[in-house]
Tab-separated table of C-alpha atoms in Angstrom:
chain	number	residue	atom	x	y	z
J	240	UNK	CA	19.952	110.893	185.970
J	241	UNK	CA	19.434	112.920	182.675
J	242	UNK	CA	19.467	110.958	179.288
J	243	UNK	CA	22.096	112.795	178.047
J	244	UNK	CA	24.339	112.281	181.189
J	245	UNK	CA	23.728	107.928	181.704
J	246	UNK	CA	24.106	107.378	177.692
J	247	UNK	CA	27.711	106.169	178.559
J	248	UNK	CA	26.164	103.877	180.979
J	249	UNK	CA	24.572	102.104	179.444
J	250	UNK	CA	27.341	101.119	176.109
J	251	UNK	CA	28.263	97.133	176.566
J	252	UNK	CA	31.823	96.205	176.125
J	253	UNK	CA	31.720	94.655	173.157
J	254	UNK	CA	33.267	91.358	172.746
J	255	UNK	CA	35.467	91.866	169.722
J	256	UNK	CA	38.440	93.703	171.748
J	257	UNK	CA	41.063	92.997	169.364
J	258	UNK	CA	44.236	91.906	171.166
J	259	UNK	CA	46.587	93.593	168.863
J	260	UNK	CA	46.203	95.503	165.095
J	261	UNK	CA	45.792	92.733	162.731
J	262	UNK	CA	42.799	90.725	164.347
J	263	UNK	CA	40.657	89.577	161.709
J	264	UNK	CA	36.918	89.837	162.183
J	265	UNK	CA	34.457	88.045	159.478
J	266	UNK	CA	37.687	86.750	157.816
J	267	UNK	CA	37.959	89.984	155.781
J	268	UNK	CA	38.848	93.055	158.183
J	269	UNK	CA	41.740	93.598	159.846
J	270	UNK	CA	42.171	95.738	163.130
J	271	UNK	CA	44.655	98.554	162.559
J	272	UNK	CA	43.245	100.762	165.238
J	273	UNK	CA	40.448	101.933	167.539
J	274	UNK	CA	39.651	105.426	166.732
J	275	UNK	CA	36.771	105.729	169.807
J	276	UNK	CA	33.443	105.094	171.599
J	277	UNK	CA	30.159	105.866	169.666
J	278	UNK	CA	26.848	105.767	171.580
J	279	UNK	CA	26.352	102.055	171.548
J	280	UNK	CA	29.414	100.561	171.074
J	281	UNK	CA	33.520	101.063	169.755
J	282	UNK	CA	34.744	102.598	166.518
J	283	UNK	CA	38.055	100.852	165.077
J	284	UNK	CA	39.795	101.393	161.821
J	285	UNK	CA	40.303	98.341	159.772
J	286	UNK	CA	41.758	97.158	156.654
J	287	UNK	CA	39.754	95.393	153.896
J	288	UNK	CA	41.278	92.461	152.506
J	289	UNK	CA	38.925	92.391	149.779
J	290	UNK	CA	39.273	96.090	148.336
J	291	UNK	CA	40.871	97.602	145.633
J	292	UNK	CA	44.027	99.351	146.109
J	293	UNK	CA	44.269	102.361	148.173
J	294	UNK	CA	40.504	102.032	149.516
J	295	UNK	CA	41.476	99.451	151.865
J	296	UNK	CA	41.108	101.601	154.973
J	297	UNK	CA	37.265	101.296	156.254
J	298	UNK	CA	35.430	102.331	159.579
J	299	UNK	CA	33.803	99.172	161.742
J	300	UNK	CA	31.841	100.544	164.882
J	301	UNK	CA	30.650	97.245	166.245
J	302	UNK	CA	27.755	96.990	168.818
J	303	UNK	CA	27.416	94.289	171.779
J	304	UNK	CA	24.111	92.886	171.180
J	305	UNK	CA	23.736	91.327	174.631
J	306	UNK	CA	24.586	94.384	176.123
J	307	UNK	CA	21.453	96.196	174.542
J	308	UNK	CA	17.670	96.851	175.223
J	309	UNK	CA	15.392	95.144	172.431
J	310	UNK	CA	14.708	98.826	171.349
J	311	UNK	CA	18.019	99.667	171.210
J	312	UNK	CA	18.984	96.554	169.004
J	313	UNK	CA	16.511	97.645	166.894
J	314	UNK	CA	18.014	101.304	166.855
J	315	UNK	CA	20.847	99.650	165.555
J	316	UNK	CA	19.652	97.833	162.573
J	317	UNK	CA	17.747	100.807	161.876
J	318	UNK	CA	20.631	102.428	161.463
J	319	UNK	CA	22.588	99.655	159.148
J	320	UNK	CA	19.103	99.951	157.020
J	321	UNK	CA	19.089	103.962	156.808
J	322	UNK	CA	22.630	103.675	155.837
J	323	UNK	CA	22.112	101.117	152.909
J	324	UNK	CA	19.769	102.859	151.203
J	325	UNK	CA	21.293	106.385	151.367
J	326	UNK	CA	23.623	107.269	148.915
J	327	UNK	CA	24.922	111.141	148.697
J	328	UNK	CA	28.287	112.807	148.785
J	329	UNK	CA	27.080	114.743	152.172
J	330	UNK	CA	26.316	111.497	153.627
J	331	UNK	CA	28.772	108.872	155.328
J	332	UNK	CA	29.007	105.651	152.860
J	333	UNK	CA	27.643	102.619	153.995
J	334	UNK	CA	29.530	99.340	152.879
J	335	UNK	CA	27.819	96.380	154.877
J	336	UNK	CA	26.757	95.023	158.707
J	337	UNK	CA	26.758	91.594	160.263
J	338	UNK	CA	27.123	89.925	163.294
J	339	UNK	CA	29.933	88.523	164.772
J	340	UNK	CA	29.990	86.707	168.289
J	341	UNK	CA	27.387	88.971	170.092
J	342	UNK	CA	28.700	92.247	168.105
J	343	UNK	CA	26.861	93.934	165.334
J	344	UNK	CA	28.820	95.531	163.304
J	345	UNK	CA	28.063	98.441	161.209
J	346	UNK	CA	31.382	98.970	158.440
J	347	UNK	CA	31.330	102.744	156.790
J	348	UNK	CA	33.855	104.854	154.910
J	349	UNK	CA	36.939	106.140	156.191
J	350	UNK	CA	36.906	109.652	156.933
J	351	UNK	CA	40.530	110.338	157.437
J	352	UNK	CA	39.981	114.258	158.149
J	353	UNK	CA	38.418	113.735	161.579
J	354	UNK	CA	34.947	114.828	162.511
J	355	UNK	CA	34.420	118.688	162.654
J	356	UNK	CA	33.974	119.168	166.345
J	357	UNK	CA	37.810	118.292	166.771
J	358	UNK	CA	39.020	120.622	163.918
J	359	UNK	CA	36.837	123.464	165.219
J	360	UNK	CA	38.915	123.096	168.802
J	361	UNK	CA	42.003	123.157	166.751
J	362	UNK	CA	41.141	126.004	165.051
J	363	UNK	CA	40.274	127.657	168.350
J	364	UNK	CA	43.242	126.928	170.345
J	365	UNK	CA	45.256	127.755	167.557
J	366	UNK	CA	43.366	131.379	167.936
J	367	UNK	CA	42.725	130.705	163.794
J	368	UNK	CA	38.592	131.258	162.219
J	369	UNK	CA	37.487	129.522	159.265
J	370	UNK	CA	36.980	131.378	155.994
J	371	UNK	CA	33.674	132.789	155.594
J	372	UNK	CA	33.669	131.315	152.034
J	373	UNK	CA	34.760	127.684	153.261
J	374	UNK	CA	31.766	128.551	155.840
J	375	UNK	CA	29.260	128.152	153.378
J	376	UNK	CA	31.016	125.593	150.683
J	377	UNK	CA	30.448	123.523	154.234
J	378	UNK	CA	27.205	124.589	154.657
J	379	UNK	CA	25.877	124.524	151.871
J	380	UNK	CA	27.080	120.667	151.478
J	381	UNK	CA	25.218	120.085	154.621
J	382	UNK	CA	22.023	121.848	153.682
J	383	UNK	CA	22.188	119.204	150.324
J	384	UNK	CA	22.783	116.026	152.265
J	385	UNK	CA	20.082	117.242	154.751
J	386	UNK	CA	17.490	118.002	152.489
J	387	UNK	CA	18.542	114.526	150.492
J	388	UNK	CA	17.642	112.749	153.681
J	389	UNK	CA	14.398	114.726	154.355
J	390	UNK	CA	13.109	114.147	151.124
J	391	UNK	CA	13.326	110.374	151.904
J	392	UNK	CA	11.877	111.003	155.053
J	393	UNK	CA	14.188	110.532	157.547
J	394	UNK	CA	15.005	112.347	160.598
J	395	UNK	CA	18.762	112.123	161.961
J	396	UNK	CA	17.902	113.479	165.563
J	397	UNK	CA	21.060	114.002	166.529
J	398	UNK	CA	22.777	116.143	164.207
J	399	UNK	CA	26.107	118.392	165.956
J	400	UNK	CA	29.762	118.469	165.249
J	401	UNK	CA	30.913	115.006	166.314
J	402	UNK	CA	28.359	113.583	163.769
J	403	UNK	CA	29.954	115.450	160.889
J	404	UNK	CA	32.853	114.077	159.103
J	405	UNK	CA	35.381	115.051	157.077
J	406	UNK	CA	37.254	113.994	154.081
J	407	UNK	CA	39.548	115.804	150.896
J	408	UNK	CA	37.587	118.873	152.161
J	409	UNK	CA	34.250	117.646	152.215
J	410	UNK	CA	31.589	117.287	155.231
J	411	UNK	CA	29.833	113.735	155.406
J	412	UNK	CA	27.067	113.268	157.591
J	413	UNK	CA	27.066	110.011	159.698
J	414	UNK	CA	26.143	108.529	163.033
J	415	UNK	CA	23.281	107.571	162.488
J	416	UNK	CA	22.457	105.554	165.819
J	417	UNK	CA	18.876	107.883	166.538
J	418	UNK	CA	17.744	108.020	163.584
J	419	UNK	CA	13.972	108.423	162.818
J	420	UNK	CA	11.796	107.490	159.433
J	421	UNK	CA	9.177	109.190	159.502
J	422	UNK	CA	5.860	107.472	158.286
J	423	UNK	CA	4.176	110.058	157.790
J	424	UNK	CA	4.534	114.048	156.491
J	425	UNK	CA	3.799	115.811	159.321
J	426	UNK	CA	5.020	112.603	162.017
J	427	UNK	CA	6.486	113.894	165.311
J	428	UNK	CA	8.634	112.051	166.963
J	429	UNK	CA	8.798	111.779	171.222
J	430	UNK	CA	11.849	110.528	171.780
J	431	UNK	CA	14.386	111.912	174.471
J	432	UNK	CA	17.429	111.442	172.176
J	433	UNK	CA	21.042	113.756	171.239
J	434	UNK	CA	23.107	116.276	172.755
J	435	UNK	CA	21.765	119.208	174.651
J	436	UNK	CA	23.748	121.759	173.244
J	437	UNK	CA	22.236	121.522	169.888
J	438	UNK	CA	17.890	120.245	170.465
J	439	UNK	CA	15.573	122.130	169.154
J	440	UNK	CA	12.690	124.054	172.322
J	441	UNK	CA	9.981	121.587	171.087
J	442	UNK	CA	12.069	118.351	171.738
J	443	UNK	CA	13.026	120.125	175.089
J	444	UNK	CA	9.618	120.633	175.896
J	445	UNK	CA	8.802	116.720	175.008
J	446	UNK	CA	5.957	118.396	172.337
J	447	UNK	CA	7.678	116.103	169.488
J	448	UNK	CA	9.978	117.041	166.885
J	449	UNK	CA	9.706	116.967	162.712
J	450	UNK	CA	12.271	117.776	160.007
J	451	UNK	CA	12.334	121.445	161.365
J	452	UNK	CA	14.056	120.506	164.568
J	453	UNK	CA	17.041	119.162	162.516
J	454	UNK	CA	17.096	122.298	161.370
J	455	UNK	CA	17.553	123.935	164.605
J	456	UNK	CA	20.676	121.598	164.717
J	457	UNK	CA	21.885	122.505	162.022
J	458	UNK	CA	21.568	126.204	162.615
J	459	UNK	CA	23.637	125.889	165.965
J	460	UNK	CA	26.016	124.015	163.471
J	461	UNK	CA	26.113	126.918	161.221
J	462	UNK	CA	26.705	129.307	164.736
J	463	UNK	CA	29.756	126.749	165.964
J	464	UNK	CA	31.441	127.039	162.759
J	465	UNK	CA	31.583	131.157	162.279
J	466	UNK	CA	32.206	131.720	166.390
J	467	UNK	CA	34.269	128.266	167.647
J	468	UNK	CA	31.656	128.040	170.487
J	469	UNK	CA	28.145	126.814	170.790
J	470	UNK	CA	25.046	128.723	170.906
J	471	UNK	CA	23.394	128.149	173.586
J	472	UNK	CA	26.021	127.491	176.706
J	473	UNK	CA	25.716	126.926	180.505
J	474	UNK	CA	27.082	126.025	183.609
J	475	UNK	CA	24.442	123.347	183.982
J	476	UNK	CA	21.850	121.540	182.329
J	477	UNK	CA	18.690	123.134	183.354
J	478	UNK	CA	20.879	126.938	182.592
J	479	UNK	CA	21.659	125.649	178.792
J	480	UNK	CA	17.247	124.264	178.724
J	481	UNK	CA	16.687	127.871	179.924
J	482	UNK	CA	18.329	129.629	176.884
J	483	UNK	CA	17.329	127.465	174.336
J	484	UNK	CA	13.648	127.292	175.576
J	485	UNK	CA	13.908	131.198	176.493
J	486	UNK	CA	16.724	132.925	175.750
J	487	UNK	CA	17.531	135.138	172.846
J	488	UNK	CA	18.504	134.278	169.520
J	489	UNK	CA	22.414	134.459	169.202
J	490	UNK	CA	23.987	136.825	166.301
J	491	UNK	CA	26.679	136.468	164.463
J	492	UNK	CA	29.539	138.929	164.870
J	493	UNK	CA	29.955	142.025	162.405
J	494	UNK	CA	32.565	139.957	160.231
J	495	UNK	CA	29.686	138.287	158.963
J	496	UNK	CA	27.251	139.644	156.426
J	497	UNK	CA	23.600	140.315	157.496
J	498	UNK	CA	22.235	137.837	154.883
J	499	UNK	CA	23.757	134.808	156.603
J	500	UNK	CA	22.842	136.368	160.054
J	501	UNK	CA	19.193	136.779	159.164
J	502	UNK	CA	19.231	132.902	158.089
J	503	UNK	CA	20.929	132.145	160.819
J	504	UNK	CA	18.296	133.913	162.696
J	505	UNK	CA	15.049	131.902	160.606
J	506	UNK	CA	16.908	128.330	161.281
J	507	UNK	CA	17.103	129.329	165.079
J	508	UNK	CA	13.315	130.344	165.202
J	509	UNK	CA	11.478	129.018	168.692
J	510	UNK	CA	8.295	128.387	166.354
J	511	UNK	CA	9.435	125.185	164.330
J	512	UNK	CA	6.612	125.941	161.430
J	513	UNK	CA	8.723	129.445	161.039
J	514	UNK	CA	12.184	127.461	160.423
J	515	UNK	CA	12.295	127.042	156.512
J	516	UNK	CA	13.321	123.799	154.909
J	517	UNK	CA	16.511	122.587	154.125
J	518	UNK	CA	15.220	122.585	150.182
J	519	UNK	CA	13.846	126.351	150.730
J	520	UNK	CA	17.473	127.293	152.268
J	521	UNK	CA	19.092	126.396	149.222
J	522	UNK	CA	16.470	127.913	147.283
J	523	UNK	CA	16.857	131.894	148.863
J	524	UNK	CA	18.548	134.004	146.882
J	525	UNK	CA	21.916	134.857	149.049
J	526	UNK	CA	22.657	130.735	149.214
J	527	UNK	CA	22.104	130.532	145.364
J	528	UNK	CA	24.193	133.556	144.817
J	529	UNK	CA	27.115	131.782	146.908
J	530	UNK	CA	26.315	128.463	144.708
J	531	UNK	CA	26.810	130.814	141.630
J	532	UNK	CA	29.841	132.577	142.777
J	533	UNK	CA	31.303	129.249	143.924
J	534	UNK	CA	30.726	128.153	140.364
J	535	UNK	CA	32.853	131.394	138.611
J	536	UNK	CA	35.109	130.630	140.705
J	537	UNK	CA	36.238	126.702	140.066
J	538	UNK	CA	35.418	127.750	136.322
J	539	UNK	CA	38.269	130.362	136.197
J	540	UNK	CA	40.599	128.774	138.394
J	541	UNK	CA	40.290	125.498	136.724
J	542	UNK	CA	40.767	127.352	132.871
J	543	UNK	CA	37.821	124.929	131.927
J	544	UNK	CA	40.295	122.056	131.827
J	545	UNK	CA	39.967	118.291	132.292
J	546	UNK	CA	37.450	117.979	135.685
J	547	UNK	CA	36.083	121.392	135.082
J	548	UNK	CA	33.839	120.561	132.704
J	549	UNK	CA	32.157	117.595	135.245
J	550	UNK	CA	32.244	120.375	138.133
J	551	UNK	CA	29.918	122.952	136.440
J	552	UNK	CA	27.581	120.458	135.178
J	553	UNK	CA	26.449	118.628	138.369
J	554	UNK	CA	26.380	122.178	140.227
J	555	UNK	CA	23.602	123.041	137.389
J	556	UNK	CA	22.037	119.529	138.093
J	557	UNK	CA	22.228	120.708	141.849
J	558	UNK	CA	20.210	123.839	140.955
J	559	UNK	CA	17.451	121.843	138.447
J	560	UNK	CA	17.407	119.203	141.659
J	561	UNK	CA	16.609	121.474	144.002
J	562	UNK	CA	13.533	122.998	141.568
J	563	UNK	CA	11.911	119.841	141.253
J	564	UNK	CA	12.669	118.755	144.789
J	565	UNK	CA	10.404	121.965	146.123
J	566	UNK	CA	7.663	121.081	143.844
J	567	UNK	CA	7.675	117.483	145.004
J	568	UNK	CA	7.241	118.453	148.758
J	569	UNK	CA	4.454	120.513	148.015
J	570	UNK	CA	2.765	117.459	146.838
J	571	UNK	CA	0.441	115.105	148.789
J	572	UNK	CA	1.348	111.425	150.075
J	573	UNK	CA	-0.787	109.814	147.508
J	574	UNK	CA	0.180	112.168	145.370
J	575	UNK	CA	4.029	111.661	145.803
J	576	UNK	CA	3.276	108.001	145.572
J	577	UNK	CA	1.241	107.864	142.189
J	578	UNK	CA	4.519	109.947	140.862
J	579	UNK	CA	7.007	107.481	142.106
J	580	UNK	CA	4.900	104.332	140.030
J	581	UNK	CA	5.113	106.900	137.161
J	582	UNK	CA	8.426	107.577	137.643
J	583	UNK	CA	9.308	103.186	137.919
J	584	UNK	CA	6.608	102.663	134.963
J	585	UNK	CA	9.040	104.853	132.678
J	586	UNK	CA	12.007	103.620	133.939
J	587	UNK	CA	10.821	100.236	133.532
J	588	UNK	CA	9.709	100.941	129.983
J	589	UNK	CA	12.892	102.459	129.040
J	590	UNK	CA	14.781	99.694	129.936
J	591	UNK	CA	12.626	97.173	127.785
J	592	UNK	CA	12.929	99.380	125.029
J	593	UNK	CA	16.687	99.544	125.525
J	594	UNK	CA	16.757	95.819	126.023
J	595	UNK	CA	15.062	95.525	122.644
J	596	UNK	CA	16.658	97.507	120.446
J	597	UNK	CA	20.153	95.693	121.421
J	598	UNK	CA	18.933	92.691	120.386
J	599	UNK	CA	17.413	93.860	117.426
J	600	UNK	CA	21.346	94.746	116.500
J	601	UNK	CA	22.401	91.526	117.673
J	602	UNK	CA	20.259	89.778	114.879
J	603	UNK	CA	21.170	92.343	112.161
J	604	UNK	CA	24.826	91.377	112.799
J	605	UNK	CA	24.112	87.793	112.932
J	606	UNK	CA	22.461	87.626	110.039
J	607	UNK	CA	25.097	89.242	108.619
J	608	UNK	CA	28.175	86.874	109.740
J	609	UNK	CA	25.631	84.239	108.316
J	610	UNK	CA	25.758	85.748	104.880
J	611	UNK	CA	29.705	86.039	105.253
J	612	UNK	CA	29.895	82.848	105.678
J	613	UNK	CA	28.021	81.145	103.453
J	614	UNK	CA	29.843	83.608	100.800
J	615	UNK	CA	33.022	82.391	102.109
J	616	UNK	CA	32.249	78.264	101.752
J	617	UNK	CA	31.465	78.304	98.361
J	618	UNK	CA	34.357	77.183	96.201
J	619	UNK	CA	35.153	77.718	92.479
J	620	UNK	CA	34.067	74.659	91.588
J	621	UNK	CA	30.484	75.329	93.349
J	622	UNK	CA	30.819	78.261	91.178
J	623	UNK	CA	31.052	76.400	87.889
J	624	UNK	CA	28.450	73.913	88.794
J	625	UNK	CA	25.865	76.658	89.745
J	626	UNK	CA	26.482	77.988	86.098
J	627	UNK	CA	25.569	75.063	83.807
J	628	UNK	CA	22.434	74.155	85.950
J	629	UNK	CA	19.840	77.337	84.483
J	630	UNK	CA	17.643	74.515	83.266
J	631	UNK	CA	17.135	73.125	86.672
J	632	UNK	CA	16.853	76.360	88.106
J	633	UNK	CA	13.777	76.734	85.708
J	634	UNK	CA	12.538	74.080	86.334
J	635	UNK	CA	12.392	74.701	90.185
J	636	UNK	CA	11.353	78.138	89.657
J	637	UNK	CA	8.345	76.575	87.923
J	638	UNK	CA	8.091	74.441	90.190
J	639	UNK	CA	7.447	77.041	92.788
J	640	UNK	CA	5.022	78.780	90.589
J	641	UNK	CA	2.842	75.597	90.615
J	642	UNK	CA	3.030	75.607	94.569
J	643	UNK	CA	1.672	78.940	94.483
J	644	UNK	CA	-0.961	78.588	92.165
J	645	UNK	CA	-2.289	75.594	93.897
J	646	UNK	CA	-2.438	77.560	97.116
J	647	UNK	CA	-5.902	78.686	98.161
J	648	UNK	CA	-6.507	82.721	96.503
J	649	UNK	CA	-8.887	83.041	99.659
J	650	UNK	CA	-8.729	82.124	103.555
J	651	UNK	CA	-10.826	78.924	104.010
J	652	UNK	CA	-14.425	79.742	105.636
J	653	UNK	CA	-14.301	75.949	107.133
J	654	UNK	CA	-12.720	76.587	111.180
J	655	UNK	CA	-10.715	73.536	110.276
J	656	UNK	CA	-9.522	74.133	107.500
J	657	UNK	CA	-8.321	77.627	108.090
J	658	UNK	CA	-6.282	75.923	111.077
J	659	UNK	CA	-4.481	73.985	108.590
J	660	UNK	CA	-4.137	77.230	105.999
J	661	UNK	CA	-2.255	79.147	108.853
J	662	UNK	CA	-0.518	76.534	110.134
J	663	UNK	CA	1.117	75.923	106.233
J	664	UNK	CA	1.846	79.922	105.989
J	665	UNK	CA	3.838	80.213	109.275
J	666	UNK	CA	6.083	77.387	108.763
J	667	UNK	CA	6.920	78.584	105.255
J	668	UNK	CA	7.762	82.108	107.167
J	669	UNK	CA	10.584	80.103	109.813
J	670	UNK	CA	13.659	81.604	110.396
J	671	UNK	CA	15.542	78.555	108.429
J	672	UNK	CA	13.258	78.737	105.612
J	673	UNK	CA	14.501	82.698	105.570
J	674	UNK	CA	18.182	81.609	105.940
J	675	UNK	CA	17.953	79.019	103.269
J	676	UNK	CA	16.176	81.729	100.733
J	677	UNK	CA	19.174	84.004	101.592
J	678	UNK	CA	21.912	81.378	101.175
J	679	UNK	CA	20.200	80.838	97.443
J	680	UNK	CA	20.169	84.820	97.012
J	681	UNK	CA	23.656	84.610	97.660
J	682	UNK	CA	24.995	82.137	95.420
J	683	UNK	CA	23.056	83.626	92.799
J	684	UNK	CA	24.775	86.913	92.992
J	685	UNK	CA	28.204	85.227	93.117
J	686	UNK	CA	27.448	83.019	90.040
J	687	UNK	CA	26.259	86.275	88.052
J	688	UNK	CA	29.414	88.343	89.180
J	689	UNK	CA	31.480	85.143	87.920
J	690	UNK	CA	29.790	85.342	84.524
J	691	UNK	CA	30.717	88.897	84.278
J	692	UNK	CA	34.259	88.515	84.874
């Protein structure tokens, strides 16, 4: 039986099977709904009791645990652990995973647009196309949340329409159930994994498969959106092999410019060292022309009002992102890793250095509530007092003079006795002794602007 074919075989019934909406699971979601079967397990909608207002609604897929191969329980942990750490608006949103009974349970974002495989058969049995320019705004979101996860080194392996979500507009990539990290640059992975209709010749041919074969997904993505139809179709499974492996490269139909075809083309490319990069995609000059024109266009329709401003800006950041991110892959491993401690090592600094200069404030306004204060206790009286006492202060102040003088001019050659010479000059230099010369400063001042009035 072909992988592809016994996948459904082998998915457990998990054990959760919520009676009725409103089950509770981990004391915290409630069952409104079960929206389908993913490769491993269900997919339900659920409310969170814990969220804020109007982000309630959250995805659970949940995943019977006795039901599974060790390597396939491990698939699925892998995939809570590739979720937590990505974070892009092109990528599904991970929110946490447990386990409950013998279910693990993977919860996500709420995509409430449906995946893109069922709005491309809407569009084509409503005998509507999509809009070359929403073609690429969808494209080109995919080509950033691709190249965000190959720069972190991680294949998804199993990248088509189902796996592509939508929500206010936007394509999120999710599913991550085959996902691959790759340990290496140039790894290969060997695994028979995803959907025939949209693996690459090399996985096919079981020669192993790199960031270039999602790619090849992607391009019969690209092909699915402009004609409604796959790329590469057959009555069987060995005819659809035979036309990926063999057949032709499909074209786009004359609608379409020849810019977009010839990519189209490159991304479909039997060689995968030919296929370019999703960070070298966004780089050629027709997709930054559409990134540019995209840009114009929000700016004037927008009239530079309140959210404009925020739109331009992170579509430059896009463009300085994807400048660095091309100079960073043409590094080496050691050499990418020597730049991330660089990268931490300033980060860290900056921090301390932030860190310090907010508590440097902090004891600038301290001390100055301390002055405040002491201004504020003293009382007329205090006043008066402090006015018929200049003998004593000469006195004192003579008193310190003596001090001085009989302090040592020079620093003590005897070990010992140096000890004891330092040890005298930092406890005159406390922080109370400072307070106390400050308190003195300030009753001084008063008494002399009491004299003058």
């Amino acid at each position: 039986m072909l992988k592809f074919q016994e996948t459904a075989k082998h998915v457990a019934a998990a054990r959760l099977h919520p009676a009725c909406s409103g089950a509770v699971v981990a004391r915290r979601y409630s069952f409104v709904r079960k929206l389908g079967s993913g490769s491993f397990g269900n997919v339900y909608l659920v409310s969170d009791r814990r969220a804020k207002q109007g982000e309630e609604l959250k995805v659970l897929k949940e995943i019977s645990v006795g039901g599974l191969k060790p390597d396939e329980t491990v698939e699925a942990n892998l995939e809570a652990e590739l979720l937590s750490r990505l974070e892009h608006p092109a990528i599904l949103k991970f929110h946490t995973s447990f386990l409950e009974q013998d279910s693990f349970c993977i919860v996500t974002e709420y995509c409430e647009g449906g995946d893109l495989d069922s709005k491309i058969q809407e569009y084509k049995e409503s005998g509507k196309i999509f809009p070359q320019r929403q073609i690429l705004d969808w494209f080109i979101q995919l080509l950033l949340g691709v190249s965000y996860m190959h720069e972190r080194r991680i294949l998804h392996r199993d990248l088509k329409a189902k796996n592509i979500f939508m929500k206010n507009n936007l394509l999120k990539i999710g599913d991550f159930g085959v996902s691959c990290l790759l340990l290496g640059s140039c790894d290969l992975a060997t695994t028979f994994t995803g959907t025939p209709y949209y693996m690459s010749p090399e996985a096919l041919k079981h020669q192993g498969y790199n960031t270039k074969s999602d790619i090849w997904s992607l391009g019969c993505v690209l092909y699915e959106m402009c004609c409604l139809r796959h790329a590469f179709t057959g009555h069987s499974f060995l005819s659809v092999v035979l036309k990926i492996v063999e057949g032709a490269t499909p074209a786009l139909p004359a609608p379409y410019p020849s810019q977009l075809n010839s990519l189209l083309c490159s991304m479909l490319n039997k060689n995968p060292a030919l296929r370019p990069a999703a960070a070298d995609i966004l780089q050629m000059p027709y997709i930054e022309e559409q990134l540019k024109v995209d840009l114009a266009v929000q700016d004037k329709a927008l009239g530079w009002q309140k959210g404009a401003a925020p739109i331009s800006v992170q579509r430059k950041v896009h463009l300085q992102t994807l400048q660095e991110l091309s100079e960073v892959q043409k590094m080496t491993p050691r050499e990418r890793m020597r730049l991330r401690k660089v990268n931490a090592a300033d980060e860290k600094a900056k921090k301390l250095k932030q860190l310090t200069e907010e508590k440097y404030q902090e004891k600038i306004k301290r001390r100055q509530e301390l002055r405040t204060q002491s201004c504020q206790q003293l009382s007329p009286g205090a006043l008066q007092a402090v006015q018929h006492q200049p003998s004593e202060d000469i006195q004192s102040q003579g008193s310190l003079c003596a001090v001085n003088s009989s302090l040592p001019s020079e620093i003590p050659e005897d070990p010992e006795t140096a000890e004891e010479y330092y040890k005298a000059e930092f406890d005159s230099c406390s922080e109370g002794s400072e307070e106390e010369e400050e308190d003195v400063e300030a009753s001084q001042s008063l008494s002399k602007a009491e004299q003058q009035v």
